[in-house]
Amino acid sequence: MSSRTLTGLRTAKSSRLKRNNASLNNSSSSSQSPVWCPSARRNISSTTERRVQQSAEFSSSSRSYERLGRRAKEKLLDRDFFLSLLNSASTKREAKSYLARLKAQHQISANQAAPKPLVTDVKIPSAAIPSSTGVNLGSFYGASRSVYESPVFIHDTTPSPPPPTITQRLHLALIKITTPQLLDDYTINGVAKTLSQLNRLGMACCVVVDPGTGEDLNALRKIAAEQADRLSLAVDAQPDSKSAHIDSVLSISTTKPPALKVSSRKVLLGPLRDGQIVVAAPVAYTEEVPRAVAVSGNDAILALAKELAGLATVPDPDEDPLLTAQRIKDLQAEVSLDRVILLDPLGGIPALSGPQSSHVFINMEQEFGDILQELRQVRQSALEAGKNPPSGQSDCPSFPALEASAIDGHLENLRLSQAALALLPSASSGIITSPLEVANSAQSSHGLAPDLSAVGTRRQRNPLIHNLLTDKPLLSSSLPLSRRAAMHGRPASVTTPGLHTTFVKRGMPLTLIPNPRVQVWTAQNRPQLGLDDPCIDLPRLVHLIEDSFNRKLDVQDYLNRVNGRLAGLIIAGEYEGGAILTWELPPGVEDDGSEASQARMVPYLDKFAVLKRSQGAGGVADIVFNAMVRSCFPNGVCWRSRKDNPVNKWYFERSQGTWKLNDTNWTMFWTTPGLVQDSQRFQDYEGVCRSIQPSWADDIGVVD
């Protein structure tokens, strides 16, 4: 074929292509109307209005959420997740630090789980390539080079032992939901969403559904299985969330008393390591003849806590004790049970003897016995009131009206929290709250009811996510009732609980010297006590003060000033925090022991110290402050702080009033009610705060 023929073909093809393009342009131009045509303008405007209307429908109605695409839903869910994260944290710094820790953990786990190549490259052996003979023999003496360069699988006759697998420590929350059959779908879905968010934040969840108590055990077992399936379906409905319903995780012995334990640790931890949320019913199987038996939900929680804490191992008498200890240590290194969460419709533990309506924070080492005795008294009063309705006045202390069944539920939650935390390290904590509280804070704007507006105030913080981020309660337990209600946005009432969440820690013991239950702290009853008394560890006390204030103390000068005026000491734990309180006289008033001088004495907080490693964590400051204002000086106390002290914000929130002292660098704080109305008392407070001289050994140039 000549070049001319090729040129003719290309020319004919190009001419036909031009004619086709021209016909297409003519048809399109004839079918379209001009831009200024009224009909076209109406079509464009109607389309635009339709799009605006659709976007308005999506922004105002939650039903339009279902019309979104997969990527749009994922973006919306991510936005809700991070908004919930930021809302649940007290500050953005806490949320940012937790996300940084979570990212670092994922990077470490990804590096540890990097797969090793199964195929190894084989180098060409030098003996397999023939030496040069001067003649091109091709591949006569061996295989081709491509065969030698291709990877092959090698099966070693003596394989080397595989390296030990390093598994990342599993952080776990053990959760019990009481009577889920009484909860509606809205609450169950809200709880499932919170569990999914906890799992996404790196906290694996093991949930036990507790149907309650009853005489028909078979009916309870059936209800527990149904509710476990119901919660599993709600978890599976959440995006990127899977559940594992395990119904054979517990076994029970036939001995008396029967012993409940986890039948298989691998079956329990396998789904948790795969990122699934484990849901179990309180059903155990007998060991000899497998038979399903309904057990108490509290017993199931304790059995799981004991296993996950590595304390369920029965040592072999013939085994070396060192090997047994190492085996238990390895089990404890696998799992870290960080939270024990009780979701009960009753909510947190009520406070029935003080101005507060509920316990925000419970230090078990200090408060367990008192709260237990208080609830028992209320229960006894409720039973007596049910038998004999009260008529007229009574000498018994009055408590808010609560049913005996509700008090029994609070007692069970308190005992279960104490028993579970006793098995765990001191860093573990517990939460007692209501499922409705969790569900309300978990719902996003597109999950609201259609009759509710999506525009409103900031939604409440999720107590579970907030505790995961901060390891603190929603509000500080040392806040006054009025300040606590104002910050939470609810009315301050004694009968209506202002908070439904109780944060529980095993905590630390609290030592009060002298004990205010034995000897009341009054000016007329001052103890004959000094800081060099044998019952006080003076070196540790000095270390506490110097570490907290970051200054060197002139010990002898301080002892000379404080001894003889000491009202008492508050020591938290092993000198992790403390307070030194004194009775001070205003300038010009002599301490002659008369009633007039004793009446002028001012209760004064001389030192309030917390170790640096315990500041901002563990609630040490709240424990010491609560003991001071509730047990030691319930009628009020005063103290001073430098005007530029960063802790002043904490003092402002917990004091009844403040006063900046002119011509000094001090700010006076007090918790005494009605101090401003008593001019003489106010002047005495001010005189004491002005006259006390510091006892520091170093001179860092701070103006007092």
XYZ file of C-alpha atoms in Angstrom:
704
model
C 0.000 0.000 0.000
C 1.422 3.366 -1.057
C 1.815 6.409 1.072
C -0.815 8.187 -0.942
C -3.396 5.591 -0.090
C -2.626 6.005 3.637
C -2.969 9.754 3.294
C -6.320 9.383 1.557
C -7.626 7.138 4.301
C -6.551 9.578 6.990
C -8.148 12.468 5.060
C -11.452 10.650 4.588
C -11.489 9.670 8.236
C -10.817 13.202 9.370
C -13.521 14.626 7.094
C -16.109 12.185 8.395
C -15.081 13.050 11.953
C -15.571 16.752 11.250
C -19.026 16.145 9.781
C -20.046 14.084 12.799
C -18.861 16.781 15.181
C -20.718 19.440 13.223
C -23.945 17.437 13.274
C -23.589 16.903 17.010
C -23.063 20.615 17.599
C -26.102 21.512 15.478
C -28.333 19.030 17.263
C -27.191 20.206 20.670
C -27.618 23.857 19.766
C -31.091 23.253 18.375
C -32.206 21.278 21.417
C -31.005 23.848 23.976
C -32.770 27.099 24.680
C -30.979 30.421 24.977
C -29.766 31.480 28.377
C -32.261 34.334 28.486
C -35.181 32.040 27.753
C -37.772 32.221 30.570
C -38.379 28.492 30.552
C -34.690 27.776 31.015
C -34.501 30.252 33.859
C -37.437 28.578 35.559
C -35.842 25.161 35.169
C -32.534 26.303 36.636
C -34.146 28.112 39.532
C -36.403 25.189 40.351
C -33.420 22.833 40.379
C -31.482 25.148 42.672
C -34.440 25.549 44.972
C -34.831 21.791 45.090
C -31.178 21.363 46.109
C -31.452 24.019 48.795
C -34.624 22.415 50.069
C -32.945 19.007 50.232
C -29.985 20.402 52.183
C -32.361 22.152 54.531
C -34.234 18.916 55.073
C -30.963 17.143 55.903
C -29.864 19.793 58.359
C -33.189 19.870 60.169
C -34.284 16.246 60.135
C -32.473 13.124 61.253
C -34.277 11.010 58.634
C -32.127 12.486 55.863
C -29.091 10.884 57.502
C -30.076 7.588 55.899
C -29.816 9.134 52.412
C -26.116 9.896 52.848
C -23.453 7.892 51.087
C -20.945 5.668 52.814
C -18.114 8.204 52.849
C -20.397 11.004 54.005
C -21.625 8.828 56.860
C -18.057 7.963 57.838
C -17.078 11.639 57.909
C -20.142 12.505 59.961
C -19.450 9.688 62.413
C -15.808 10.736 62.736
C -16.923 14.281 63.445
C -19.351 13.103 66.130
C -16.646 10.896 67.628
C -14.101 13.684 67.971
C -16.732 16.155 69.173
C -17.728 13.677 71.860
C -14.058 13.265 72.714
C -13.509 17.009 73.069
C -16.746 17.530 74.991
C -15.927 14.744 77.437
C -12.464 16.087 78.269
C -12.118 18.927 80.744
C -9.580 20.655 78.514
C -8.372 20.217 74.955
C -4.964 19.447 76.391
C -6.291 16.271 78.035
C -7.936 15.065 74.828
C -4.817 15.863 72.794
C -2.509 14.061 75.218
C -4.719 10.971 75.240
C -4.853 10.872 71.433
C -1.061 11.182 71.339
C -0.704 8.223 73.716
C -3.204 6.220 71.673
C -1.319 6.959 68.440
C 1.975 5.891 70.016
C 0.442 2.610 71.199
C -0.879 1.854 67.715
C 2.526 2.571 66.169
C 4.231 0.220 68.613
C 1.701 -2.534 67.977
C 2.007 -2.066 64.207
C 5.789 -2.401 64.365
C 5.533 -5.496 66.531
C 2.951 -7.093 64.256
C 4.853 -6.421 61.010
C 4.802 -9.666 58.981
C 8.075 -11.261 58.062
C 8.667 -12.289 54.436
C 8.062 -15.949 53.755
C 10.061 -15.970 50.524
C 13.833 -15.604 50.587
C 15.982 -14.619 47.667
C 18.547 -17.257 46.749
C 21.869 -16.102 45.473
C 23.411 -17.904 42.526
C 26.009 -20.299 43.845
C 29.403 -19.764 42.331
C 29.895 -23.499 41.821
C 26.781 -23.718 39.670
C 28.173 -21.307 37.046
C 30.739 -23.044 34.842
C 34.115 -21.486 34.339
C 34.867 -19.862 31.043
C 36.260 -22.341 28.490
C 36.474 -20.002 25.554
C 33.469 -21.702 23.930
C 29.871 -20.479 24.200
C 28.130 -23.558 25.669
C 24.872 -21.785 26.593
C 23.011 -23.545 29.408
C 24.572 -26.909 28.795
C 26.193 -27.175 32.238
C 23.310 -25.862 34.346
C 20.029 -24.038 34.538
C 19.514 -20.579 33.154
C 20.300 -17.470 35.181
C 16.580 -16.655 35.567
C 16.120 -19.899 37.484
C 18.862 -19.020 39.917
C 17.598 -15.464 40.359
C 13.973 -16.440 41.015
C 12.887 -16.775 44.702
C 12.284 -20.275 45.995
C 10.721 -21.758 49.113
C 13.195 -23.596 51.336
C 12.172 -26.226 53.873
C 14.921 -26.498 56.471
C 15.537 -29.878 58.002
C 16.486 -28.269 61.334
C 14.308 -25.164 61.665
C 15.373 -22.526 64.142
C 12.963 -21.877 67.027
C 10.544 -19.031 66.312
C 11.181 -15.792 68.178
C 8.889 -15.129 71.134
C 5.768 -13.233 70.145
C 5.458 -9.868 71.874
C 1.818 -9.041 72.455
C 0.710 -5.595 73.437
C -0.842 -5.265 76.871
C -4.619 -5.254 76.661
C -6.350 -2.411 78.500
C -9.776 -3.565 79.561
C -12.981 -2.281 81.137
C -15.253 -4.744 82.941
C -18.865 -3.560 82.700
C -22.084 -4.767 84.309
C -25.506 -3.643 83.061
C -28.269 -4.226 85.598
C -31.785 -5.166 84.418
C -31.335 -4.329 80.727
C -34.798 -5.778 80.053
C -36.243 -2.638 81.677
C -34.358 -0.290 79.320
C -35.797 0.972 76.043
C -34.059 0.779 72.678
C -32.916 4.407 72.882
C -30.925 3.686 76.035
C -29.507 0.397 74.757
C -28.367 2.030 71.511
C -26.781 4.897 73.431
C -24.900 2.473 75.671
C -23.784 0.477 72.617
C -22.488 3.645 70.972
C -20.484 4.539 74.082
C -19.013 1.031 74.211
C -18.001 1.378 70.567
C -16.318 4.705 71.304
C -14.459 3.253 74.287
C -13.258 0.399 72.116
C -12.135 2.859 69.466
C -10.182 4.783 72.105
C -8.177 1.683 72.983
C -10.236 0.430 75.937
C -11.533 -3.088 75.289
C -14.935 -3.834 76.830
C -16.229 -7.002 78.473
C -19.920 -6.638 79.349
C -22.017 -8.781 81.689
C -25.796 -8.395 81.501
C -27.485 -8.897 84.868
C -31.235 -9.639 84.700
C -31.595 -9.167 88.459
C -32.880 -11.580 91.049
C -35.853 -13.902 91.061
C -37.060 -17.311 92.123
C -37.312 -18.855 88.639
C -33.678 -19.382 87.626
C -34.594 -20.783 84.208
C -36.558 -17.643 83.394
C -33.626 -15.472 84.508
C -31.249 -17.468 82.323
C -33.541 -17.020 79.329
C -33.868 -13.271 79.950
C -30.097 -12.927 80.279
C -29.517 -14.708 76.953
C -32.114 -12.553 75.187
C -30.678 -9.315 76.555
C -27.142 -10.369 75.652
C -28.291 -10.922 72.060
C -30.092 -7.580 72.124
C -26.991 -5.711 73.253
C -24.827 -7.591 70.736
C -27.109 -6.539 67.892
C -26.994 -2.928 69.090
C -23.186 -3.027 69.147
C -23.041 -4.603 65.681
C -25.279 -1.812 64.380
C -22.569 0.722 65.229
C -20.112 1.471 62.404
C -16.803 -0.398 62.545
C -17.909 -2.252 65.654
C -18.319 -5.967 66.274
C -19.483 -7.952 69.254
C -18.899 -11.487 70.450
C -21.637 -13.138 72.502
C -19.900 -15.752 74.658
C -22.212 -18.006 76.618
C -19.734 -20.560 77.968
C -17.052 -18.462 79.606
C -17.839 -19.397 83.228
C -17.766 -22.728 85.008
C -18.927 -23.657 88.492
C -17.815 -26.483 90.738
C -20.105 -28.843 92.596
C -18.310 -28.329 95.896
C -19.833 -26.430 98.779
C -19.609 -23.518 98.630
C -19.526 -23.647 94.819
C -16.524 -21.933 93.239
C -17.092 -19.813 90.138
C -14.231 -19.334 87.690
C -13.429 -18.624 84.050
C -13.377 -21.848 82.076
C -11.068 -20.660 79.283
C -8.885 -17.568 79.389
C -8.108 -17.906 75.681
C -11.781 -17.918 74.702
C -12.291 -14.732 76.703
C -9.241 -12.782 75.529
C -9.305 -13.881 71.879
C -12.227 -11.696 70.740
C -11.015 -8.812 72.912
C -7.632 -8.797 71.190
C -9.410 -8.862 67.823
C -11.163 -5.600 68.697
C -14.554 -7.119 69.478
C -16.798 -6.185 72.399
C -17.474 -9.288 74.475
C -21.004 -9.692 75.838
C -21.655 -12.471 78.346
C -24.611 -13.587 80.407
C -24.222 -14.634 84.070
C -24.582 -18.306 83.203
C -22.098 -20.966 84.312
C -21.729 -24.622 83.387
C -21.059 -27.362 85.890
C -17.713 -29.106 85.533
C -18.604 -32.789 85.871
C -21.886 -32.892 83.959
C -22.244 -29.817 81.715
C -25.430 -28.111 82.802
C -26.279 -24.414 82.521
C -26.804 -22.686 85.860
C -27.831 -19.065 86.376
C -25.462 -17.247 88.752
C -25.429 -13.813 90.309
C -24.189 -10.967 88.149
C -21.991 -9.742 91.002
C -20.366 -13.172 91.334
C -19.731 -13.238 87.588
C -18.045 -9.819 87.737
C -15.817 -10.893 90.629
C -14.856 -14.146 88.882
C -13.927 -12.261 85.712
C -12.020 -9.620 87.685
C -10.066 -12.296 89.525
C -9.141 -14.028 86.269
C -8.203 -10.839 84.443
C -6.120 -9.705 87.418
C -4.110 -12.932 87.207
C -5.178 -14.104 90.660
C -7.268 -17.128 89.663
C -4.244 -19.391 89.202
C -4.148 -22.275 91.664
C -0.472 -22.972 92.469
C 0.792 -26.516 92.221
C 2.368 -27.696 95.499
C 5.140 -29.461 93.560
C 5.980 -26.424 91.436
C 8.866 -24.144 92.239
C 7.500 -20.996 93.967
C 9.671 -18.816 91.747
C 8.140 -20.366 88.635
C 4.655 -19.883 90.060
C 5.359 -16.237 90.797
C 6.770 -15.717 87.303
C 3.740 -17.381 85.724
C 1.362 -15.112 87.655
C 3.468 -12.102 86.709
C 3.259 -13.046 83.033
C -0.525 -13.349 83.266
C -0.786 -9.928 84.879
C 1.409 -8.450 82.147
C -1.047 -9.597 79.462
C -4.081 -7.655 80.683
C -4.547 -4.397 82.555
C -8.043 -4.198 84.043
C -8.296 -0.412 84.309
C -12.023 0.157 84.917
C -14.905 -1.562 86.674
C -18.108 0.096 85.437
C -21.546 -0.523 86.932
C -24.489 0.697 84.844
C -27.519 0.629 87.122
C -30.811 2.520 86.662
C -30.409 3.656 90.286
C -27.375 5.740 89.320
C -24.545 6.705 91.638
C -24.318 6.268 95.400
C -26.517 8.845 97.192
C -25.167 11.030 99.999
C -27.866 11.181 102.657
C -26.212 12.828 105.659
C -24.625 15.966 104.214
C -25.564 18.934 102.071
C -24.554 17.141 98.866
C -27.092 14.877 97.187
C -24.753 12.215 95.803
C -21.197 11.026 96.187
C -19.087 12.318 93.308
C -15.907 10.573 94.479
C -15.464 7.792 97.036
C -12.095 7.002 98.593
C -12.729 3.390 99.602
C -9.905 3.217 102.128
C -11.403 6.144 104.005
C -15.147 6.290 103.315
C -16.358 2.750 102.650
C -17.284 1.951 106.248
C -19.029 5.276 106.853
C -21.109 5.132 103.668
C -22.007 1.495 104.313
C -23.203 2.328 107.820
C -25.158 5.315 106.524
C -26.977 3.241 103.899
C -27.771 0.563 106.468
C -29.328 3.147 108.760
C -31.438 4.515 105.925
C -32.544 1.007 105.005
C -33.541 0.288 108.582
C -35.469 3.555 108.724
C -37.240 2.694 105.474
C -38.249 -0.736 106.789
C -39.539 0.729 110.044
C -41.423 3.440 108.177
C -43.049 0.759 106.027
C -44.231 -1.166 109.061
C -45.164 1.817 111.238
C -45.942 5.019 109.333
C -44.427 8.002 111.207
C -46.832 10.164 113.154
C -45.667 13.412 114.686
C -42.073 14.148 115.609
C -39.386 11.508 115.999
C -35.945 11.505 117.556
C -34.469 9.453 114.699
C -32.407 11.301 112.084
C -34.407 12.261 109.027
C -33.313 10.978 105.631
C -34.789 11.458 102.170
C -37.542 8.947 101.458
C -36.055 5.962 99.629
C -37.415 2.479 99.156
C -35.657 -0.414 100.833
C -35.149 -2.124 97.458
C -33.319 0.948 96.119
C -31.090 1.026 99.195
C -30.326 -2.671 98.686
C -29.254 -1.910 95.122
C -26.922 0.871 96.268
C -25.464 -1.408 98.938
C -24.759 -4.122 96.362
C -23.067 -1.655 94.010
C -20.928 -0.275 96.829
C -19.850 -3.723 98.038
C -19.173 -4.956 94.498
C -16.997 -1.937 93.694
C -15.021 -2.376 96.895
C -14.505 -6.119 96.358
C -13.497 -5.741 92.701
C -11.063 -2.864 93.297
C -9.469 -4.819 96.144
C -8.309 -7.371 93.533
C -6.816 -4.756 91.200
C -3.852 -2.378 91.357
C -4.300 0.982 93.029
C -4.310 2.729 89.632
C -7.578 1.021 88.652
C -10.855 2.809 89.288
C -14.591 2.243 89.166
C -17.633 4.133 87.922
C -21.231 3.783 89.094
C -23.731 5.550 86.860
C -27.066 5.048 85.137
C -27.460 3.758 81.562
C -29.690 6.726 80.751
C -26.929 9.149 81.763
C -24.557 7.397 79.369
C -27.121 7.182 76.566
C -28.129 10.858 76.744
C -24.537 12.031 76.486
C -23.746 9.579 73.671
C -26.464 10.607 71.222
C -25.442 12.965 68.426
C -27.484 15.567 66.621
C -28.708 13.254 63.844
C -29.751 10.683 66.441
C -32.145 12.987 68.244
C -35.868 12.632 68.085
C -37.517 14.428 65.143
C -39.365 16.874 67.390
C -36.132 18.047 69.057
C -34.146 20.859 67.541
C -30.546 20.159 66.598
C -29.553 23.641 67.756
C -29.111 23.992 71.506
C -26.667 24.161 74.331
C -23.539 22.087 74.559
C -24.405 18.473 75.213
C -23.395 16.975 78.516
C -20.120 15.156 78.876
C -20.110 11.388 78.703
C -19.029 10.140 82.155
C -17.329 7.013 80.792
C -15.308 8.754 78.083
C -14.447 11.634 80.413
C -13.129 9.195 82.999
C -11.126 7.322 80.373
C -9.433 10.544 79.263
C -8.801 12.062 82.687
C -9.199 9.302 85.326
C -11.236 11.851 87.290
C -14.919 12.386 88.098
C -17.027 14.772 86.052
C -16.802 17.383 88.816
C -14.428 17.735 91.713
C -15.770 16.291 94.952
C -14.421 19.224 96.976
C -16.564 21.800 95.171
C -19.331 23.381 97.266
C -22.851 22.265 96.447
C -23.864 25.608 94.940
C -20.769 25.754 92.721
C -21.177 22.117 91.718
C -24.785 22.601 90.628
C -23.953 25.798 88.732
C -21.096 24.155 86.813
C -23.228 21.122 85.966
C -26.189 23.228 84.892
C -28.688 21.647 87.286
C -30.546 23.009 90.298
C -28.998 22.518 93.713
C -31.373 20.264 95.585
C -30.913 17.754 98.337
C -33.796 15.488 97.422
C -33.136 15.509 93.674
C -29.683 14.148 92.841
C -27.589 16.718 91.005
C -25.217 14.077 89.690
C -25.888 10.452 88.850
C -22.278 9.312 88.510
C -19.970 8.184 91.303
C -16.241 7.787 90.719
C -14.676 5.121 92.946
C -11.046 4.401 93.770
C -9.399 2.084 96.219
C -7.641 5.254 97.252
C -5.483 5.772 100.280
C -5.949 5.885 104.046
C -6.500 9.245 105.687
C -5.017 10.053 109.083
C -6.415 12.881 111.222
C -4.358 13.909 114.262
C -6.200 14.203 116.598
C -9.250 12.268 115.464
C -12.156 14.757 115.356
C -14.607 11.976 116.235
C -12.833 11.529 119.539
C -11.642 15.074 120.164
C -13.401 17.962 118.431
C -11.106 20.627 117.006
C -11.976 23.742 119.015
C -9.961 26.606 120.442
C -10.943 25.575 123.964
C -9.783 21.997 123.345
C -6.395 22.497 121.736
C -4.217 19.364 121.704
C -0.897 19.284 123.508
C 0.797 18.359 120.269
C 3.856 19.420 118.304
C 5.230 18.527 114.912
C 8.137 16.747 116.627
C 5.715 14.355 118.340
C 6.582 10.635 117.887
C 3.270 9.996 116.106
C 4.367 12.349 113.292
C 7.091 11.443 110.798
C 8.766 14.850 110.702
C 11.352 14.094 107.944
C 8.642 12.870 105.577
C 6.456 15.836 106.465
C 9.302 18.242 105.706
C 9.960 16.456 102.403
C 6.265 16.785 101.522
C 6.305 20.542 102.152
C 9.567 21.176 100.305
C 8.576 19.029 97.322
C 5.165 20.679 97.006
C 6.347 24.288 97.380
C 9.696 23.674 95.649
C 11.428 25.616 98.419
C 13.690 24.828 101.346
C 12.036 25.034 104.765
C 13.689 26.466 107.867
C 12.588 23.560 110.040
C 13.600 24.923 113.444
C 12.062 28.347 112.852
C 8.870 26.693 111.629
C 8.683 24.424 114.686
C 9.165 27.387 117.021
C 6.268 29.208 115.396
C 3.791 26.319 115.024
C 4.315 24.277 118.197
C 1.874 25.382 120.859
C -0.625 26.659 118.274
C -1.239 23.414 116.439
C -4.883 22.494 115.864
C -4.182 19.241 114.020
C -2.749 17.479 110.990
C -4.289 15.767 107.974
C -2.104 13.118 106.308
C -3.191 11.376 103.088
C -1.633 8.002 102.362
C 2.088 7.687 102.982
C 2.578 11.452 103.252
C 1.454 11.969 99.646
C -0.566 14.977 100.734
C -1.342 16.807 103.920
C -2.463 19.931 105.713
C -1.206 21.653 108.864
C -3.845 23.683 110.693
C -3.304 26.052 113.597
C -5.175 28.380 115.942
C -3.906 31.929 115.462
C -4.530 35.093 117.481
C -4.921 38.478 115.780
C -2.215 41.092 116.457
C -2.675 42.793 119.829
C -4.577 39.922 121.489
C -2.702 38.092 124.240
C -2.933 34.344 124.684
C -3.762 34.348 128.393
C -6.115 31.349 128.265
C -9.190 33.432 128.961
C -12.496 32.864 127.227
C -12.177 36.242 125.511
C -8.843 35.340 123.884
C -10.062 31.879 122.926
C -13.132 33.404 121.283
C -10.856 35.596 119.115
C -8.751 32.661 117.861
C -8.850 32.130 114.105
C -8.785 28.638 112.495
C -5.952 28.921 109.988
C -4.670 26.618 107.239
C -0.922 27.054 107.553
C 0.311 24.532 104.961
C -1.547 22.660 102.224
C 0.856 20.383 100.339
C 0.675 17.585 97.756
C 3.645 15.750 96.285
C 4.428 16.747 92.708
C 3.909 13.209 91.440
C 0.423 13.175 93.001
C -0.690 16.629 91.891
C -3.606 16.570 89.474
C -4.165 12.817 89.810
C -5.695 10.447 92.305
C -7.813 13.103 94.001
C -5.280 13.644 96.804
C -6.010 17.369 97.065
C -9.775 16.744 97.121
C -9.403 14.130 99.861
C -7.397 16.466 102.107
C -9.606 19.494 101.448
C -12.835 17.574 102.099
C -11.481 16.273 105.391
C -10.570 19.817 106.416
C -13.903 21.512 105.636
C -16.218 18.623 106.557
C -14.598 16.840 109.486
C -12.032 19.174 111.059
C -13.392 22.713 110.587
C -17.016 22.441 109.401
C -17.737 25.981 110.682
C -15.079 27.556 108.499
C -11.347 28.095 108.074
C -9.171 30.747 106.426
C -5.865 30.736 104.576
C -3.761 32.939 102.343
C -2.030 32.524 99.005
C 0.222 34.691 96.882
C -1.632 36.693 94.255
C 0.358 35.102 91.428
C -0.086 31.526 92.665
C -1.432 29.348 89.796
C -3.414 27.296 92.343
C -5.602 30.317 93.173
C -8.213 29.270 90.617
C -8.639 26.014 92.539
C -8.955 28.006 95.785
C -11.467 30.446 94.278
C -13.828 27.628 93.328
C -13.821 26.104 96.830
C -13.927 29.153 99.081
C -16.871 31.168 100.330
C -15.065 34.438 99.650
C -11.733 36.103 98.879
C -10.072 39.396 99.779
C -6.896 40.872 98.284
C -4.797 42.364 101.071
C -3.580 45.840 100.147
C 0.155 46.627 100.295
C 0.944 42.883 100.302
C 1.269 40.067 97.805
C -1.361 37.970 99.615
C -4.954 36.994 98.865
C -7.110 35.824 101.766
C -9.578 32.935 101.343
C -12.193 31.613 103.759
C -14.975 29.030 103.985
C -16.723 30.587 107.004
C -20.396 31.346 106.256
C -21.484 34.948 106.836
C -17.979 36.245 107.520
C -18.517 39.535 105.693
C -21.443 40.452 107.957
C -19.294 39.973 111.093
C -16.897 42.932 110.906
C -14.883 41.996 114.011
C -14.375 38.441 112.818
C -13.394 39.668 109.366
C -10.785 42.030 110.829
C -9.355 39.187 112.908
C -9.045 37.021 109.802
C -7.327 39.818 107.904
C -4.970 40.586 110.792
C -3.854 36.957 111.029
C -3.220 36.663 107.278
C -1.164 39.876 107.345
C 0.943 39.147 110.418
C 2.209 35.573 109.903
C 5.826 35.487 108.757
C 7.051 32.759 106.358
C 9.652 30.246 107.522
C 11.608 29.528 104.355
C 15.354 28.952 104.472
C 16.036 30.163 100.926
C 15.577 33.666 99.570
C 14.305 33.470 96.005
C 13.214 37.087 95.819
C 9.491 36.473 96.200
C 7.688 39.502 97.608
C 5.331 38.605 100.472
